[in-house]
Structure formats: structure tokens, C-alpha cells
Amino acid sequence: MTDDAPRTTATGIPKRAGRRPGDRTGGRRIGSHVLLVIVGIYFLFPLWWLFVAATKSTPELFNTGPFWFGDITHFFDNIAALFTEKGGVYWMWMGNSFLYALTGGLGATILAILAGYGFAKYRFKGRGVVFGFVLGAIMVPPTALAVPTFVLLSDYGIINTAWAVILPSLLNPFGVYLMRIYAQDAVPDEMLEAARIDGAGEFRTFFQVALPLLRPAIVTVALLAVVGVWNNFFLPLVVLTDESLLPVTVGLNRWTVLSNAGAGGEQVWNLITSGAFISILPLILSFLFLQRYWQGGLAIGSLK
């Protein structure tokens, strides 16, 4: 029999010529890759514009093409000007953003870990009702809570202090939801029972057994919380008036208002673009360095 003869089954019926797996999926893979490239360009486009704008002086921002560099030396001039503009207040704003993001974001992560683990692994009366309120809180936009939060903080006399930004940032309903969903599957009940049988208390069981298994979710919740506090604009705008306490988001907005004043105000558009570019670098670096924890968590989940 030659290779060209049709193949038959045991009953003598010719087999259908099957397609190779690559014949079916090759076109789909190419289409998916093209779509991913388009989406990637779409999301990277604003970052490219910001990076290009940071290399320009104020006249170049309005007189040159928006998507290519100006004189690259202007980038270093802009950085130097950030140190001198109003006594280097920009770097004070950056320090405030780091303070609010680390204290508020990490505090919100700790509370989300404890609450999410409790909802997932403990049975108590009213658990479903309480978790329903947590889910309901996710649906409420933060801007809708800004004015009630201002009134509440004003009653306690902590308006225009760092606590006015940090305390509301500790509440992270979405982080609690993520931690509960992840803890339900990532931490087996049998493992917890085995630790208790061996004599471990609840705190030791949590820190030595459950917490290492929750690492990917912890990193995810921490990044979301820190980024949320870092990018928070409306709450600091409402509760802070002292320029020395402003985060970088509100501080750059004040410079924008000043520049929009026209001839009556100082034009600092070059400092706004350079300052905005520098303000996103910590977030980009955080995502790049912590990405391996997400990949490790996905690999663990694929082996279960």
C-alpha cells in the first residue's frame, strides 16, 4: 500500500482525512495576537505621549508635534525646575503620596486579609448578611462618600490632617471580596484542621499555614489598594487645604489651574507634564517587580 492510498478502519470503511490541530487554531491565534497588539498600543499610547511631553519646554508643547520628542535636554531642565519651583514643593507632594499610599494601602491590605480570611474559613451567625453589606459597599462610588466623609471627619476635628486621607483609605470592600474568594479555594479546610489537630492555635495556623498560601492574592490586593490611594484625587481635594499636606495628584491640579489662568498666571505646563510622568514611575516599577508573584499564583492554581 502506498502512502497516498486512503486509510480504512477494521471494517473496511475509509477514514476521513483529519485536520491538523494547527490548521484550526493557527488563524485564531494570529487574530488574537493582532487584537492584543492593538489593545496594547491603545493602552500604551497615553504613556508614550506623557513621556514625549516630559522632554519639552512649555513653548514646544504647543508648537511641535505631540507624539515626538523635543530637545531632550529640556527633560533635565524640567527635573531641575521641579526642585526649585516654590521651594521644591513637588517633592513634598511626592513624599505625601508615598506616605498616604503606604500607610493607607498597606493598612487596607491587612484589614482585607483578616476580613476575607474570616469570611472564608469561619462560620458565624449573620456572616451572609455582613458580607452582603460588603458587596453593597463595592457598588457605591467613592465620590459619593466624599461629602459624608468630610462631615464625619469634621466632627472629630481631623480635617486638614494626614489622618483625613489615611483613615478612609483603610476601607477596601473590593479587597475583602477578593481575599474571601481566593481563600476559599487556596486554603483547604483539611489543612487547617490538620494544623489544629497537631496543636496549633488559630493565630499560628493563620500565620504559618494560611498566610503563605494567600501570597498571590495579598500582592494583588496590596497593589490595587496602594494604586487606588496614590491616584486618589477627590478625597484629598475635599479634606485638605494646607499645601504642605497635598498629594501629588491634587498638587499638580493646582498647577494646572494656575496655568489655565492665562496671562494672569504662571505657565508651568512643562512642570506639570514632567511631574505627572515622574509620579507614575513608582507604580510602573511596582507592577514590574511584583509580577512574578502573580505568575507564581497562576502556576499554583493550574496544578490543583
Short mmCIF file of C-alpha atoms in Angstrom, two decimals:
data_model
loop_
_atom_site.label_atom_id
_atom_site.label_comp_id
_atom_site.label_asym_id
_atom_site.label_seq_id
_atom_site.Cartn_x
_atom_site.Cartn_y
_atom_site.Cartn_z
CA MET A 1 0.00 0.00 0.00
CA THR A 2 1.33 3.38 -0.91
CA ASP A 3 1.20 6.45 1.31
CA ASP A 4 -1.39 8.02 -1.00
CA ALA A 5 -3.93 5.20 -0.53
CA PRO A 6 -6.88 6.10 1.72
CA ARG A 7 -6.72 4.69 5.24
CA THR A 8 -9.50 2.32 6.33
CA THR A 9 -10.91 1.12 9.62
CA ALA A 10 -11.11 -2.53 10.72
CA THR A 11 -14.47 -2.85 8.91
CA GLY A 12 -13.04 -1.57 5.67
CA ILE A 13 -14.72 1.87 5.80
CA PRO A 14 -12.37 4.62 4.67
CA LYS A 15 -11.33 7.08 7.38
CA ARG A 16 -11.90 10.79 6.93
CA ALA A 17 -8.81 12.80 6.46
CA GLY A 18 -8.42 14.71 9.73
CA ARG A 19 -7.13 18.24 10.06
CA ARG A 20 -4.04 19.00 11.95
CA PRO A 21 -4.57 20.93 15.20
CA GLY A 22 -2.57 23.82 13.88
CA ASP A 23 -4.89 24.18 10.88
CA ARG A 24 -7.80 25.09 13.14
CA THR A 25 -6.08 27.21 15.72
CA GLY A 26 -3.47 28.98 13.60
CA GLY A 27 -5.86 31.61 12.26
CA ARG A 28 -7.40 32.18 15.66
CA ARG A 29 -4.01 32.63 17.28
CA ILE A 30 -2.95 35.17 14.69
CA GLY A 31 -6.21 37.09 15.18
CA SER A 32 -5.80 37.01 18.95
CA HIS A 33 -2.23 38.26 18.73
CA VAL A 34 -3.23 41.09 16.42
CA LEU A 35 -6.02 42.08 18.78
CA LEU A 36 -3.64 42.01 21.75
CA VAL A 37 -1.14 44.20 19.89
CA ILE A 38 -3.87 46.72 19.06
CA VAL A 39 -5.11 46.79 22.66
CA GLY A 40 -1.54 47.10 23.94
CA ILE A 41 -0.85 50.07 21.67
CA TYR A 42 -4.12 51.67 22.77
CA PHE A 43 -3.14 51.49 26.43
CA LEU A 44 0.49 52.47 25.91
CA PHE A 45 -0.36 55.44 23.70
CA PRO A 46 -1.10 57.88 26.60
CA LEU A 47 2.11 56.80 28.36
CA TRP A 48 4.08 57.48 25.20
CA TRP A 49 2.53 60.93 24.87
CA LEU A 50 3.34 61.72 28.52
CA PHE A 51 6.92 60.56 28.13
CA VAL A 52 7.34 62.68 25.00
CA ALA A 53 5.70 65.70 26.62
CA ALA A 54 8.08 65.46 29.59
CA THR A 55 11.00 66.21 27.22
CA LYS A 56 9.59 69.54 26.06
CA SER A 57 9.53 73.08 27.28
CA THR A 58 6.26 74.98 27.54
CA PRO A 59 6.56 76.59 24.06
CA GLU A 60 7.46 73.23 22.49
CA LEU A 61 4.36 71.61 23.98
CA PHE A 62 2.18 73.88 21.85
CA ASN A 63 4.38 74.45 18.80
CA THR A 64 5.74 70.97 17.96
CA GLY A 65 4.22 67.59 17.09
CA PRO A 66 2.56 65.97 20.08
CA PHE A 67 3.96 62.46 19.54
CA TRP A 68 7.66 63.01 19.08
CA PHE A 69 10.42 64.33 21.28
CA GLY A 70 11.55 67.89 21.61
CA ASP A 71 15.01 68.86 22.76
CA ILE A 72 15.89 66.01 25.13
CA THR A 73 17.91 68.37 27.33
CA HIS A 74 14.67 70.06 28.34
CA PHE A 75 13.73 66.93 30.28
CA PHE A 76 16.65 67.51 32.64
CA ASP A 77 15.83 71.21 32.79
CA ASN A 78 12.29 70.32 33.81
CA ILE A 79 13.53 67.97 36.53
CA ALA A 80 15.83 70.68 37.86
CA ALA A 81 12.95 73.17 37.82
CA LEU A 82 10.84 70.80 39.93
CA PHE A 83 13.44 71.18 42.70
CA THR A 84 13.25 74.97 42.62
CA GLU A 85 9.58 75.71 41.85
CA LYS A 86 8.08 77.10 45.08
CA GLY A 87 10.91 75.68 47.14
CA GLY A 88 10.61 72.17 45.70
CA VAL A 89 7.03 71.69 46.86
CA TYR A 90 6.55 69.00 44.20
CA TRP A 91 8.84 66.59 46.05
CA MET A 92 6.94 67.29 49.25
CA TRP A 93 3.78 66.27 47.41
CA MET A 94 5.50 63.09 46.25
CA GLY A 95 6.51 62.31 49.82
CA ASN A 96 2.92 62.84 50.96
CA SER A 97 1.68 60.47 48.24
CA PHE A 98 4.16 57.82 49.40
CA LEU A 99 3.01 58.29 53.00
CA TYR A 100 -0.69 58.04 52.17
CA ALA A 101 -0.24 55.14 49.75
CA LEU A 102 1.95 53.04 52.04
CA THR A 103 0.04 53.61 55.27
CA GLY A 104 -3.44 53.63 53.75
CA GLY A 105 -2.78 50.94 51.13
CA LEU A 106 -0.92 48.53 53.39
CA GLY A 107 -3.38 49.12 56.22
CA ALA A 108 -6.27 48.39 53.88
CA THR A 109 -4.49 45.22 52.73
CA ILE A 110 -4.05 43.96 56.30
CA LEU A 111 -7.71 44.55 57.09
CA ALA A 112 -8.77 42.91 53.84
CA ILE A 113 -6.64 39.81 54.59
CA LEU A 114 -8.11 39.40 58.06
CA ALA A 115 -11.69 40.06 56.99
CA GLY A 116 -11.52 37.95 53.83
CA TYR A 117 -9.97 35.00 55.66
CA GLY A 118 -12.57 35.28 58.41
CA PHE A 119 -15.46 35.30 55.95
CA ALA A 120 -13.99 32.34 54.06
CA LYS A 121 -12.98 30.00 56.88
CA TYR A 122 -15.17 30.78 59.90
CA ARG A 123 -18.86 30.10 60.35
CA PHE A 124 -20.70 32.66 62.45
CA LYS A 125 -24.21 33.98 62.72
CA GLY A 126 -25.02 36.72 60.22
CA ARG A 127 -21.99 36.03 58.03
CA GLY A 128 -24.00 36.20 54.81
CA VAL A 129 -25.73 39.42 55.82
CA VAL A 130 -22.50 41.16 56.77
CA PHE A 131 -20.78 40.03 53.58
CA GLY A 132 -23.79 41.29 51.64
CA PHE A 133 -23.15 44.76 53.08
CA VAL A 134 -19.52 44.46 51.98
CA LEU A 135 -20.63 43.64 48.44
CA GLY A 136 -23.07 46.54 48.54
CA ALA A 137 -20.26 48.89 49.54
CA ILE A 138 -18.40 47.94 46.35
CA MET A 139 -21.26 49.38 44.31
CA VAL A 140 -21.06 52.81 45.95
CA PRO A 141 -18.72 55.19 44.06
CA PRO A 142 -16.08 56.79 46.31
CA THR A 143 -17.01 60.29 45.15
CA ALA A 144 -20.50 59.79 46.60
CA LEU A 145 -18.94 59.24 50.03
CA ALA A 146 -16.59 62.24 49.94
CA VAL A 147 -19.02 64.77 51.43
CA PRO A 148 -20.36 62.44 54.18
CA THR A 149 -16.76 61.53 54.98
CA PHE A 150 -15.88 65.22 55.23
CA VAL A 151 -18.74 65.81 57.67
CA LEU A 152 -17.75 62.80 59.79
CA LEU A 153 -14.07 63.76 59.92
CA SER A 154 -15.00 67.36 60.67
CA ASP A 155 -16.96 66.22 63.73
CA TYR A 156 -13.80 64.55 65.03
CA GLY A 157 -11.62 67.58 64.23
CA ILE A 158 -9.14 65.86 61.91
CA ILE A 159 -9.89 67.79 58.74
CA ASN A 160 -6.74 69.13 57.06
CA THR A 161 -4.55 66.44 58.63
CA ALA A 162 -2.90 63.34 57.19
CA TRP A 163 -5.41 61.17 59.08
CA ALA A 164 -8.22 62.63 56.97
CA VAL A 165 -6.74 60.80 53.97
CA ILE A 166 -5.35 57.69 55.67
CA LEU A 167 -8.37 56.60 57.74
CA PRO A 168 -10.92 56.50 54.88
CA SER A 169 -8.35 54.69 52.73
CA LEU A 170 -8.28 51.76 55.17
CA LEU A 171 -11.72 50.65 53.97
CA ASN A 172 -11.35 48.42 50.93
CA PRO A 173 -14.51 46.32 50.30
CA PHE A 174 -13.25 45.05 46.96
CA GLY A 175 -10.08 43.79 48.63
CA VAL A 176 -12.15 41.92 51.21
CA TYR A 177 -14.16 40.32 48.41
CA LEU A 178 -11.03 39.23 46.53
CA MET A 179 -9.43 37.78 49.66
CA ARG A 180 -12.53 35.78 50.55
CA ILE A 181 -12.88 34.33 47.05
CA TYR A 182 -9.21 33.37 46.90
CA ALA A 183 -9.03 31.99 50.46
CA GLN A 184 -11.99 29.69 49.85
CA ASP A 185 -10.09 27.72 47.21
CA ALA A 186 -6.41 28.34 48.03
CA VAL A 187 -6.58 27.33 51.71
CA PRO A 188 -8.05 23.81 52.09
CA ASP A 189 -10.11 23.23 55.22
CA GLU A 190 -8.37 19.87 55.69
CA MET A 191 -5.01 21.59 56.04
CA LEU A 192 -6.35 23.92 58.71
CA GLU A 193 -7.92 21.01 60.59
CA ALA A 194 -4.65 19.09 60.45
CA ALA A 195 -2.80 22.05 61.93
CA ARG A 196 -5.34 22.33 64.75
CA ILE A 197 -5.11 18.61 65.48
CA ASP A 198 -1.34 18.99 65.75
CA GLY A 199 -1.92 21.57 68.49
CA ALA A 200 -1.51 24.82 66.57
CA GLY A 201 -3.65 27.71 67.74
CA GLU A 202 -5.69 29.92 65.45
CA PHE A 203 -3.02 32.60 65.15
CA ARG A 204 -0.27 30.09 64.41
CA THR A 205 -2.49 28.30 61.90
CA PHE A 206 -3.20 31.57 60.16
CA PHE A 207 0.38 32.87 60.02
CA GLN A 208 2.18 29.60 59.26
CA VAL A 209 -0.36 27.69 57.17
CA ALA A 210 -2.87 30.07 55.56
CA LEU A 211 -0.82 33.21 55.02
CA PRO A 212 1.85 31.66 52.73
CA LEU A 213 -0.89 30.22 50.51
CA LEU A 214 -2.51 33.65 50.20
CA ARG A 215 0.61 35.38 48.89
CA PRO A 216 -0.58 35.97 45.28
CA ALA A 217 -3.88 37.42 46.50
CA ILE A 218 -2.09 39.56 49.08
CA VAL A 219 0.17 41.06 46.42
CA THR A 220 -2.81 41.73 44.16
CA VAL A 221 -4.87 43.40 46.88
CA ALA A 222 -1.86 45.41 48.09
CA LEU A 223 -1.13 46.75 44.60
CA LEU A 224 -4.76 47.64 43.97
CA ALA A 225 -5.03 49.37 47.34
CA VAL A 226 -1.75 51.29 47.01
CA VAL A 227 -2.53 52.38 43.45
CA GLY A 228 -6.03 53.41 44.50
CA VAL A 229 -4.72 55.62 47.30
CA TRP A 230 -1.91 57.00 45.12
CA ASN A 231 -4.36 58.01 42.39
CA ASN A 232 -6.99 59.29 44.82
CA PHE A 233 -7.90 62.83 43.93
CA PHE A 234 -11.36 63.81 45.12
CA LEU A 235 -10.99 62.86 48.79
CA PRO A 236 -7.73 64.82 49.37
CA LEU A 237 -9.20 67.72 47.41
CA VAL A 238 -12.14 67.84 49.83
CA VAL A 239 -10.41 67.24 53.17
CA LEU A 240 -7.07 69.05 52.65
CA THR A 241 -6.36 72.74 52.21
CA ASP A 242 -2.78 73.00 53.51
CA GLU A 243 -0.43 72.92 50.52
CA SER A 244 2.21 71.06 52.52
CA LEU A 245 -0.18 68.10 53.02
CA LEU A 246 -1.37 67.68 49.44
CA PRO A 247 -0.62 64.52 47.45
CA VAL A 248 0.92 64.84 44.02
CA THR A 249 -2.44 64.41 42.23
CA VAL A 250 -4.01 67.44 43.90
CA GLY A 251 -0.78 69.44 43.77
CA LEU A 252 -0.44 69.04 40.01
CA ASN A 253 -4.09 70.03 39.66
CA ARG A 254 -3.33 73.29 41.44
CA TRP A 255 -0.54 73.98 38.98
CA THR A 256 -2.96 73.21 36.16
CA VAL A 257 -5.43 75.75 37.50
CA LEU A 258 -2.62 78.25 37.79
CA SER A 259 -1.53 77.67 34.20
CA ASN A 260 -5.09 77.85 32.91
CA ALA A 261 -5.34 81.36 34.35
CA GLY A 262 -3.66 82.59 31.16
CA ALA A 263 -1.68 85.81 31.20
CA GLY A 264 -2.59 86.44 34.83
CA GLY A 265 -0.97 83.20 35.99
CA GLU A 266 2.37 81.48 35.68
CA GLN A 267 2.69 78.95 32.83
CA VAL A 268 4.16 75.74 34.21
CA TRP A 269 2.86 73.22 31.69
CA ASN A 270 6.33 71.71 31.29
CA LEU A 271 6.50 71.06 35.03
CA ILE A 272 3.01 69.53 35.02
CA THR A 273 3.87 67.02 32.30
CA SER A 274 7.26 66.18 33.79
CA GLY A 275 5.79 65.87 37.28
CA ALA A 276 2.97 63.65 36.02
CA PHE A 277 5.47 61.40 34.24
CA ILE A 278 7.62 61.03 37.35
CA SER A 279 4.56 60.35 39.51
CA ILE A 280 3.63 57.21 37.54
CA LEU A 281 7.12 55.67 37.62
CA PRO A 282 6.73 54.16 41.13
CA LEU A 283 3.51 52.45 40.06
CA ILE A 284 5.05 51.04 36.88
CA LEU A 285 8.07 49.71 38.78
CA SER A 286 5.82 48.14 41.41
CA PHE A 287 3.85 46.24 38.80
CA LEU A 288 7.01 45.07 37.02
CA PHE A 289 8.80 43.84 40.15
CA LEU A 290 5.76 42.15 41.71
CA GLN A 291 4.53 40.50 38.53
CA ARG A 292 6.33 37.25 39.34
CA TYR A 293 4.11 36.73 42.38
CA TRP A 294 1.03 36.74 40.13
CA GLN A 295 2.68 34.29 37.76
CA GLY A 296 3.57 32.03 40.67
CA GLY A 297 -0.01 32.14 41.91
CA LEU A 298 -1.35 31.20 38.48
CA ALA A 299 1.07 28.29 38.28
CA ILE A 300 -0.02 27.04 41.68
CA GLY A 301 -3.66 27.24 40.66
CA SER A 302 -3.01 25.27 37.46
CA LEU A 303 -1.57 22.35 39.43
CA LYS A 304 -4.59 21.92 41.68
#
